[in-house]
Amino acid sequence: TKDGAKITFAMVEDKFWKSFCTEAGLEELIPVQLCRRQEAPEAFETMERYVASKTLDEWNEWLADKDICVAPVLSKAQAIRNIVDSGTGMMAYRDFPITGRVLQTNIPHRISSLPTTLDDVTAPPELGQDNLEILLRLGYTREDATRFAENGAINAVIE
């Protein structure tokens, strides 16, 4: 775009391509819809000039009322911000006592024991919180766990 942003075009279907070309005043490009650069270099140059004629904000404004499969290419941070700000609940930040603010992804369907809403998400365990339980399940004794902690092999034994 004029300001260096990128946009993506996915107008494979005739209706989208024809609509775009008509709305953009580029009807001469309709016949070269699925051509590769080497097959229609002039058409690619025309598109590149047209894309570079608008800033990303101008493109977004132009696209706002159109259904033509064109969208800005977002960075990861921009995409996350858009999802969080959209209010769909698919992603949200949660504050946990130990880890602080964490971005959580909502899974819209149940996969094994994973939570299905962000309200079901619980904080991760404290460092070492499950050491004793895990070591006991592995066949170690409580004394072994205490010795591991004293020798620095594990962070702590929390009961």
Coordinates of N, CA, C and O in Angstrom, one line a residue:
T1 N 0.8 -1.2 0.0 CA 0.0 0.0 0.0 C 0.9 1.2 0.0 O 2.1 1.1 0.1
K2 N 0.3 2.4 -0.1 CA 1.0 3.6 -0.2 C 1.9 3.8 1.1 O 3.0 4.4 1.0
D3 N 1.4 3.3 2.2 CA 2.1 3.5 3.5 C 3.0 2.3 3.8 O 3.4 2.1 5.0
G4 N 3.1 1.3 2.9 CA 4.0 0.2 3.1 C 3.3 -1.0 3.8 O 4.0 -2.0 4.0
A5 N 2.1 -0.9 4.1 CA 1.3 -2.1 4.6 C 1.1 -3.1 3.5 O 1.3 -2.8 2.3
K6 N 0.7 -4.3 3.9 CA 0.4 -5.3 2.9 C -1.1 -5.7 2.9 O -1.7 -5.7 4.0
I7 N -1.7 -6.0 1.8 CA -3.0 -6.5 1.7 C -3.0 -7.8 0.9 O -2.1 -8.0 0.1
T8 N -3.9 -8.7 1.2 CA -4.0 -9.9 0.4 C -5.3 -10.0 -0.4 O -6.3 -9.5 0.0
F9 N -5.2 -10.5 -1.6 CA -6.3 -10.7 -2.5 C -6.5 -12.2 -2.7 O -5.6 -12.9 -3.0
A10 N -7.8 -12.6 -2.5 CA -8.1 -14.0 -2.6 C -9.4 -14.1 -3.4 O -10.3 -14.8 -3.1
M11 N -9.4 -13.5 -4.6 CA -10.6 -13.4 -5.4 C -10.5 -14.5 -6.5 O -10.4 -14.2 -7.7
V12 N -10.6 -15.7 -6.1 CA -10.5 -16.8 -7.1 C -11.8 -17.0 -7.8 O -11.8 -17.3 -9.0
E13 N -12.9 -16.8 -7.1 CA -14.2 -16.9 -7.7 C -14.5 -15.7 -8.6 O -14.2 -14.5 -8.3
D14 N -15.2 -15.9 -9.8 CA -15.5 -14.9 -10.7 C -16.2 -13.7 -10.1 O -15.9 -12.6 -10.3
K15 N -17.2 -14.0 -9.3 CA -18.0 -12.9 -8.7 C -17.2 -11.9 -7.9 O -17.5 -10.7 -7.9
F16 N -16.2 -12.4 -7.2 CA -15.4 -11.5 -6.4 C -14.4 -10.7 -7.3 O -14.3 -9.5 -7.1
W17 N -13.8 -11.4 -8.2 CA -12.9 -10.7 -9.1 C -13.6 -9.7 -9.9 O -13.1 -8.5 -10.0
K18 N -14.7 -10.0 -10.5 CA -15.5 -9.1 -11.4 C -15.9 -7.9 -10.5 O -15.9 -6.7 -11.0
S19 N -16.4 -8.2 -9.3 CA -16.9 -7.1 -8.5 C -15.7 -6.1 -8.1 O -15.9 -4.9 -8.2
F20 N -14.6 -6.7 -7.8 CA -13.4 -5.9 -7.4 C -13.0 -5.0 -8.6 O -12.9 -3.8 -8.5
C21 N -12.8 -5.6 -9.8 CA -12.4 -4.9 -11.0 C -13.4 -3.8 -11.3 O -13.0 -2.7 -11.7
T22 N -14.7 -4.1 -11.2 CA -15.7 -3.1 -11.5 C -15.7 -1.9 -10.5 O -15.7 -0.8 -10.9
E23 N -15.7 -2.3 -9.2 CA -15.6 -1.3 -8.2 C -14.3 -0.4 -8.3 O -14.4 0.8 -8.0
A24 N -13.2 -1.0 -8.7 CA -12.0 -0.3 -8.8 C -11.8 0.4 -10.1 O -10.8 1.2 -10.2
G25 N -12.7 0.2 -11.0 CA -12.6 0.9 -12.3 C -11.5 0.2 -13.2 O -10.8 0.9 -14.0
L26 N -11.2 -1.1 -12.9 CA -10.2 -1.8 -13.6 C -10.8 -2.9 -14.4 O -10.3 -4.1 -14.5
E27 N -11.9 -2.6 -15.1 CA -12.6 -3.7 -15.9 C -11.6 -4.4 -16.9 O -11.9 -5.6 -17.2
E28 N -10.6 -3.7 -17.4 CA -9.7 -4.3 -18.4 C -8.9 -5.5 -17.8 O -8.4 -6.4 -18.5
L29 N -9.0 -5.7 -16.4 CA -8.3 -6.8 -15.8 C -9.2 -8.0 -15.7 O -8.7 -9.1 -15.3
I30 N -10.4 -7.9 -15.9 CA -11.4 -9.0 -15.7 C -10.9 -10.3 -16.5 O -10.9 -11.4 -15.9
P31 N -10.5 -10.2 -17.7 CA -10.1 -11.4 -18.5 C -8.8 -12.1 -18.0 O -8.5 -13.2 -18.3
V32 N -8.0 -11.4 -17.1 CA -6.7 -12.0 -16.7 C -6.8 -12.5 -15.2 O -5.8 -12.6 -14.5
Q33 N -8.0 -12.8 -14.8 CA -8.3 -13.2 -13.4 C -7.3 -14.2 -12.8 O -6.7 -14.0 -11.8
L34 N -7.0 -15.3 -13.5 CA -6.2 -16.3 -12.9 C -4.8 -16.4 -13.6 O -4.1 -17.4 -13.4
C35 N -4.4 -15.4 -14.3 CA -3.1 -15.4 -14.9 C -2.0 -15.2 -13.9 O -2.1 -14.6 -12.9
R36 N -0.9 -15.8 -14.3 CA 0.3 -15.6 -13.5 C 1.1 -14.4 -14.0 O 0.8 -13.9 -15.1
R37 N 2.0 -13.9 -13.2 CA 2.7 -12.7 -13.6 C 3.3 -12.8 -15.0 O 3.2 -11.8 -15.8
Q38 N 3.9 -13.9 -15.3 CA 4.6 -14.0 -16.6 C 3.6 -14.0 -17.8 O 3.9 -13.7 -18.9
E39 N 2.3 -14.4 -17.5 CA 1.3 -14.4 -18.5 C 0.6 -13.1 -18.7 O 0.1 -12.8 -19.8
A40 N 0.7 -12.2 -17.7 CA 0.0 -10.9 -17.9 C 0.8 -9.8 -17.1 O 0.3 -9.3 -16.1
P41 N 2.0 -9.6 -17.4 CA 2.8 -8.6 -16.6 C 2.2 -7.3 -16.5 O 2.4 -6.6 -15.5
E42 N 1.6 -6.8 -17.6 CA 1.0 -5.4 -17.5 C -0.1 -5.4 -16.5 O -0.3 -4.4 -15.8
A43 N -0.9 -6.5 -16.4 CA -2.0 -6.5 -15.4 C -1.5 -6.5 -14.0 O -2.0 -5.8 -13.1
F44 N -0.4 -7.2 -13.8 CA 0.2 -7.2 -12.4 C 0.8 -5.8 -12.1 O 0.6 -5.3 -11.0
E45 N 1.4 -5.1 -13.1 CA 1.9 -3.8 -12.8 C 0.7 -2.8 -12.5 O 0.8 -2.0 -11.7
T46 N -0.4 -3.0 -13.3 CA -1.6 -2.2 -13.0 C -2.1 -2.4 -11.6 O -2.4 -1.4 -10.9
M47 N -2.2 -3.7 -11.2 CA -2.7 -4.0 -9.8 C -1.7 -3.4 -8.8 O -2.2 -2.8 -7.8
E48 N -0.4 -3.6 -9.0 CA 0.6 -3.0 -8.0 C 0.4 -1.5 -7.9 O 0.5 -1.0 -6.8
R49 N 0.3 -0.8 -9.0 CA 0.1 0.6 -9.0 C -1.2 1.0 -8.2 O -1.3 1.9 -7.4
Y50 N -2.3 0.2 -8.5 CA -3.6 0.5 -7.9 C -3.5 0.3 -6.3 O -3.9 1.1 -5.6
V51 N -2.9 -0.9 -5.9 CA -2.7 -1.1 -4.5 C -1.9 0.0 -3.8 O -2.2 0.4 -2.7
A52 N -0.8 0.4 -4.5 CA 0.0 1.4 -3.9 C -0.6 2.8 -4.0 O 0.0 3.8 -3.4
S53 N -1.7 3.0 -4.5 CA -2.4 4.3 -4.6 C -3.1 4.7 -3.4 O -3.6 5.8 -3.2
K54 N -3.3 3.7 -2.4 CA -4.1 3.9 -1.2 C -3.2 3.5 0.0 O -2.5 2.5 0.0
T55 N -3.4 4.2 1.1 CA -2.9 3.8 2.4 C -3.7 2.6 2.9 O -4.8 2.3 2.4
L56 N -3.2 1.9 3.9 CA -4.0 0.8 4.5 C -5.3 1.3 5.0 O -6.4 0.7 4.8
D57 N -5.3 2.5 5.7 CA -6.6 3.0 6.2 C -7.5 3.3 5.1 O -8.8 3.1 5.2
E58 N -7.0 3.9 3.9 CA -7.9 4.1 2.8 C -8.4 2.8 2.2 O -9.6 2.7 1.8
W59 N -7.6 1.8 2.2 CA -8.1 0.5 1.7 C -9.2 -0.1 2.6 O -10.2 -0.5 2.2
N60 N -8.9 0.0 3.9 CA -9.9 -0.5 4.9 C -11.3 0.3 4.7 O -12.3 -0.4 4.7
E61 N -11.2 1.6 4.5 CA -12.4 2.3 4.3 C -13.1 1.9 3.0 O -14.3 1.7 2.9
W62 N -12.3 1.7 1.9 CA -12.8 1.4 0.6 C -13.5 0.0 0.7 O -14.5 -0.3 0.1
L63 N -12.9 -0.9 1.4 CA -13.3 -2.3 1.5 C -14.5 -2.5 2.5 O -15.2 -3.5 2.4
A64 N -14.8 -1.5 3.3 CA -15.7 -1.7 4.4 C -17.1 -2.2 4.0 O -17.7 -3.0 4.7
D65 N -17.6 -1.7 2.8 CA -18.9 -2.1 2.4 C -18.9 -3.1 1.2 O -19.9 -3.3 0.5
K66 N -17.8 -3.8 1.0 CA -17.6 -4.7 -0.1 C -17.4 -6.1 0.3 O -16.7 -6.3 1.3
D67 N -17.9 -7.0 -0.5 CA -17.7 -8.4 -0.2 C -16.8 -9.0 -1.4 O -17.3 -9.6 -2.3
I68 N -15.5 -8.8 -1.3 CA -14.6 -9.1 -2.4 C -13.3 -9.9 -2.0 O -12.4 -9.9 -2.8
C69 N -13.3 -10.4 -0.8 CA -12.1 -11.2 -0.4 C -10.8 -10.5 -0.5 O -9.8 -11.0 -1.1
V70 N -10.7 -9.4 0.0 CA -9.5 -8.6 0.2 C -9.4 -8.2 1.6 O -10.4 -7.8 2.2
A71 N -8.2 -8.4 2.2 CA -8.0 -8.0 3.6 C -6.6 -7.6 3.9 O -5.7 -8.0 3.2
P72 N -6.4 -6.8 4.9 CA -5.0 -6.5 5.3 C -4.3 -7.7 5.8 O -4.9 -8.6 6.4
V73 N -3.0 -7.7 5.6 CA -2.1 -8.7 6.2 C -1.7 -8.2 7.5 O -1.1 -7.1 7.6
L74 N -2.0 -8.9 8.6 CA -1.8 -8.4 9.9 C -0.5 -9.1 10.5 O -0.3 -10.3 10.3
S75 N 0.1 -8.4 11.4 CA 1.2 -9.0 12.2 C 0.5 -9.9 13.3 O -0.7 -9.8 13.5
K76 N 1.2 -10.7 13.9 CA 0.6 -11.6 15.0 C 0.0 -10.7 16.1 O -1.1 -10.9 16.5
A77 N 0.7 -9.6 16.5 CA 0.2 -8.8 17.5 C -1.1 -8.1 17.1 O -2.0 -8.0 17.8
Q78 N -1.1 -7.6 15.8 CA -2.4 -7.0 15.3 C -3.5 -8.0 15.2 O -4.6 -7.6 15.6
A79 N -3.2 -9.2 14.8 CA -4.3 -10.2 14.7 C -4.9 -10.5 16.1 O -6.1 -10.6 16.3
I80 N -4.0 -10.7 17.1 CA -4.4 -10.9 18.4 C -5.2 -9.8 19.0 O -6.3 -10.0 19.5
R81 N -4.8 -8.6 18.8 CA -5.5 -7.4 19.2 C -6.9 -7.3 18.6 O -7.9 -7.0 19.3
N82 N -7.0 -7.6 17.3 CA -8.3 -7.6 16.6 C -9.2 -8.6 17.2 O -10.4 -8.4 17.4
I83 N -8.7 -9.8 17.5 CA -9.5 -10.9 18.0 C -10.0 -10.5 19.4 O -11.2 -10.7 19.8
V84 N -9.1 -10.0 20.3 CA -9.4 -9.7 21.7 C -10.4 -8.5 21.7 O -11.4 -8.5 22.4
D85 N -10.2 -7.5 20.8 CA -11.0 -6.3 20.8 C -12.4 -6.6 20.2 O -13.3 -5.8 20.4
S86 N -12.5 -7.7 19.4 CA -13.8 -8.0 18.7 C -14.9 -8.4 19.7 O -16.0 -8.3 19.4
G87 N -14.5 -8.8 20.9 CA -15.5 -9.2 21.9 C -16.1 -10.6 21.6 O -17.1 -10.9 22.3
T88 N -15.5 -11.4 20.8 CA -16.1 -12.7 20.5 C -15.8 -13.7 21.6 O -16.5 -14.7 21.6
G89 N -14.8 -13.4 22.4 CA -14.5 -14.4 23.5 C -13.6 -15.5 23.0 O -13.2 -16.4 23.8
M90 N -13.1 -15.4 21.8 CA -12.2 -16.5 21.3 C -10.8 -16.3 21.9 O -10.1 -17.3 22.0
M91 N -10.4 -15.1 22.3 CA -9.2 -14.9 23.0 C -9.4 -13.8 24.0 O -10.2 -12.9 23.8
A92 N -8.8 -13.9 25.2 CA -8.9 -12.9 26.2 C -7.7 -13.0 27.1 O -7.1 -14.1 27.2
Y93 N -7.4 -11.9 27.8 CA -6.3 -11.9 28.8 C -6.9 -12.3 30.1 O -8.0 -11.8 30.4
R94 N -6.2 -13.1 30.8 CA -6.6 -13.5 32.2 C -5.5 -13.2 33.1 O -4.3 -13.4 32.8
D95 N -5.8 -12.8 34.3 CA -4.8 -12.5 35.4 C -4.7 -13.7 36.3 O -5.8 -14.1 36.9
F96 N -3.5 -14.2 36.5 CA -3.3 -15.4 37.4 C -2.4 -14.9 38.5 O -1.5 -14.1 38.3
P97 N -2.6 -15.4 39.8 CA -1.8 -14.9 40.9 C -0.3 -15.1 40.7 O 0.5 -14.2 41.1
I98 N 0.2 -16.2 40.1 CA 1.6 -16.5 40.0 C 2.2 -15.9 38.7 O 3.2 -15.2 38.7
T99 N 1.5 -16.2 37.6 CA 2.1 -15.9 36.3 C 1.7 -14.5 35.8 O 2.3 -14.0 34.9
G100 N 0.7 -13.9 36.4 CA 0.3 -12.6 35.9 C -0.6 -12.7 34.7 O -1.4 -13.6 34.6
R101 N -0.6 -11.7 33.9 CA -1.5 -11.5 32.7 C -1.1 -12.5 31.6 O 0.0 -12.5 31.1
V102 N -2.0 -13.4 31.2 CA -1.7 -14.4 30.2 C -2.8 -14.4 29.1 O -4.0 -14.3 29.5
L103 N -2.4 -14.4 27.9 CA -3.4 -14.5 26.8 C -3.9 -16.0 26.7 O -3.1 -16.9 26.6
Q104 N -5.2 -16.1 26.8 CA -5.8 -17.5 26.7 C -6.7 -17.6 25.5 O -7.3 -16.6 25.1
T105 N -6.6 -18.7 24.8 CA -7.4 -19.0 23.7 C -8.6 -19.9 24.1 O -8.4 -20.9 24.7
N106 N -9.8 -19.4 23.7 CA -11.0 -20.2 24.0 C -11.1 -21.3 22.9 O -11.0 -21.0 21.7
I107 N -11.4 -22.4 23.3 CA -11.6 -23.5 22.3 C -13.1 -23.7 22.2 O -13.8 -24.0 23.2
P108 N -13.7 -23.6 21.0 CA -15.1 -23.6 20.9 C -15.8 -24.9 21.0 O -17.0 -25.0 20.9
H109 N -15.0 -26.0 21.3 CA -15.6 -27.3 21.4 C -14.8 -28.1 22.4 O -13.6 -27.8 22.6
R110 N -15.3 -29.1 23.0 CA -14.6 -29.9 24.0 C -13.6 -30.8 23.3 O -14.0 -31.6 22.4
I111 N -12.4 -30.7 23.7 CA -11.3 -31.6 23.3 C -10.8 -32.2 24.5 O -10.1 -31.5 25.3
S112 N -11.0 -33.5 24.8 CA -10.6 -34.2 26.0 C -11.0 -33.3 27.2 O -12.2 -33.0 27.4
S113 N -10.1 -33.0 28.1 CA -10.4 -32.3 29.3 C -10.1 -30.8 29.2 O -10.2 -30.1 30.2
L114 N -9.8 -30.3 28.0 CA -9.6 -28.9 27.9 C -10.8 -28.0 28.2 O -11.9 -28.4 27.9
P115 N -10.6 -26.9 28.8 CA -11.8 -26.1 29.1 C -12.5 -25.6 27.9 O -11.8 -25.4 26.8
T116 N -13.8 -25.4 27.9 CA -14.5 -24.9 26.7 C -14.8 -23.4 26.8 O -15.2 -22.9 25.8
T117 N -14.6 -22.8 27.9 CA -14.8 -21.3 27.9 C -13.6 -20.8 28.7 O -13.0 -21.5 29.6
L118 N -13.3 -19.5 28.5 CA -12.2 -18.9 29.2 C -12.5 -18.8 30.7 O -11.6 -18.7 31.5
D119 N -13.8 -18.9 31.1 CA -14.1 -18.8 32.5 C -13.7 -20.1 33.2 O -13.5 -20.2 34.4
D120 N -13.5 -21.2 32.4 CA -13.1 -22.5 33.0 C -11.6 -22.7 33.2 O -11.1 -23.6 33.7
V121 N -10.8 -21.7 32.6 CA -9.4 -21.8 32.7 C -8.9 -21.5 34.1 O -9.4 -20.6 34.8
T122 N -8.0 -22.3 34.6 CA -7.5 -22.1 35.9 C -6.0 -21.8 35.8 O -5.3 -22.0 34.8
A123 N -5.5 -21.2 36.9 CA -4.1 -20.8 36.9 C -3.2 -22.0 36.9 O -3.6 -23.1 37.4
P124 N -2.0 -21.9 36.4 CA -1.1 -23.0 36.4 C -0.6 -23.2 37.9 O -0.7 -22.3 38.7
P125 N -0.1 -24.4 38.2 CA 0.4 -24.7 39.5 C 1.6 -23.8 39.8 O 2.3 -23.4 38.9
E126 N 1.9 -23.6 41.1 CA 3.1 -22.9 41.5 C 4.3 -23.8 41.2 O 4.1 -25.1 41.1
L127 N 5.4 -23.3 41.0 CA 6.6 -24.0 40.7 C 6.8 -25.0 41.9 O 6.9 -24.6 43.0
G128 N 6.9 -26.3 41.6 CA 7.1 -27.3 42.6 C 5.8 -27.8 43.3 O 5.9 -28.8 44.1
Q129 N 4.7 -27.2 43.0 CA 3.5 -27.5 43.7 C 3.1 -29.0 43.6 O 2.6 -29.6 44.6
D130 N 3.4 -29.6 42.5 CA 3.0 -31.0 42.2 C 4.1 -32.0 42.3 O 4.0 -33.2 42.1
N131 N 5.3 -31.5 42.8 CA 6.5 -32.4 42.8 C 6.3 -33.6 43.6 O 6.6 -34.7 43.2
L132 N 5.8 -33.5 44.9 CA 5.6 -34.6 45.7 C 4.6 -35.6 45.1 O 4.9 -36.8 45.1
E133 N 3.5 -35.2 44.7 CA 2.5 -36.1 44.1 C 3.1 -36.8 42.9 O 2.9 -38.0 42.8
I134 N 3.8 -36.1 42.0 CA 4.4 -36.8 40.8 C 5.4 -37.8 41.2 O 5.5 -38.9 40.7
L135 N 6.3 -37.4 42.2 CA 7.4 -38.3 42.6 C 6.8 -39.6 43.3 O 7.3 -40.7 43.0
L136 N 5.8 -39.4 44.1 CA 5.1 -40.5 44.7 C 4.5 -41.5 43.7 O 4.6 -42.7 43.8
R137 N 3.9 -40.9 42.6 CA 3.3 -41.7 41.6 C 4.4 -42.5 40.8 O 4.1 -43.5 40.3
L138 N 5.6 -41.9 40.7 CA 6.7 -42.5 40.0 C 7.4 -43.6 40.9 O 8.3 -44.3 40.4
G139 N 6.9 -43.7 42.2 CA 7.5 -44.8 43.0 C 8.5 -44.3 44.0 O 9.1 -45.1 44.8
Y140 N 8.8 -43.0 44.0 CA 9.7 -42.4 45.0 C 9.0 -42.3 46.4 O 7.8 -42.2 46.4
T141 N 9.8 -42.2 47.4 CA 9.2 -42.0 48.7 C 9.2 -40.5 49.1 O 9.8 -39.7 48.4
R142 N 8.5 -40.1 50.2 CA 8.5 -38.8 50.7 C 9.9 -38.3 51.1 O 10.3 -37.2 50.8
E143 N 10.6 -39.3 51.6 CA 12.0 -39.0 52.0 C 12.9 -38.7 50.8 O 13.7 -37.8 50.8
D144 N 12.7 -39.5 49.7 CA 13.4 -39.3 48.5 C 13.1 -37.8 48.0 O 14.0 -37.1 47.6
A145 N 11.9 -37.4 48.0 CA 11.5 -36.1 47.5 C 12.1 -35.0 48.3 O 12.6 -34.0 47.8
T146 N 12.2 -35.2 49.6 CA 12.8 -34.2 50.5 C 14.3 -34.1 50.2 O 14.9 -33.0 50.1
R147 N 14.9 -35.3 50.0 CA 16.4 -35.3 49.7 C 16.6 -34.6 48.3 O 17.6 -33.8 48.2
F148 N 15.8 -34.9 47.3 CA 15.9 -34.2 46.0 C 15.9 -32.7 46.2 O 16.6 -32.0 45.6
A149 N 14.9 -32.2 47.0 CA 14.8 -30.8 47.3 C 16.0 -30.2 48.0 O 16.5 -29.2 47.6
E150 N 16.5 -30.9 49.0 CA 17.7 -30.5 49.7 C 18.9 -30.4 48.9 O 19.8 -29.6 49.0
N151 N 19.0 -31.4 47.9 CA 20.2 -31.4 47.0 C 20.0 -30.5 45.8 O 20.9 -30.4 44.9
G152 N 18.9 -29.8 45.7 CA 18.6 -28.9 44.6 C 18.2 -29.5 43.3 O 18.2 -28.9 42.2
A153 N 17.9 -30.8 43.3 CA 17.4 -31.5 42.1 C 16.0 -31.1 41.7 O 15.7 -31.1 40.5
I154 N 15.2 -30.7 42.6 CA 13.9 -30.2 42.3 C 13.8 -28.9 43.1 O 14.5 -28.6 44.0
N155 N 12.8 -28.0 42.7 CA 12.7 -26.7 43.3 C 12.2 -26.8 44.8 O 12.8 -26.2 45.7
A156 N 11.2 -27.7 45.0 CA 10.7 -27.7 46.4 C 9.8 -28.9 46.5 O 9.4 -29.5 45.5
V157 N 9.5 -29.3 47.8 CA 8.5 -30.3 48.1 C 7.4 -29.5 48.8 O 7.7 -29.1 50.0
I158 N 6.3 -29.3 48.2 CA 5.2 -28.6 48.9 C 4.1 -29.6 49.2 O 3.7 -30.3 48.3
E159 N 3.7 -29.6 50.4 CA 2.7 -30.5 50.8 C 1.4 -29.8 51.0 O 1.2 -28.7 51.2

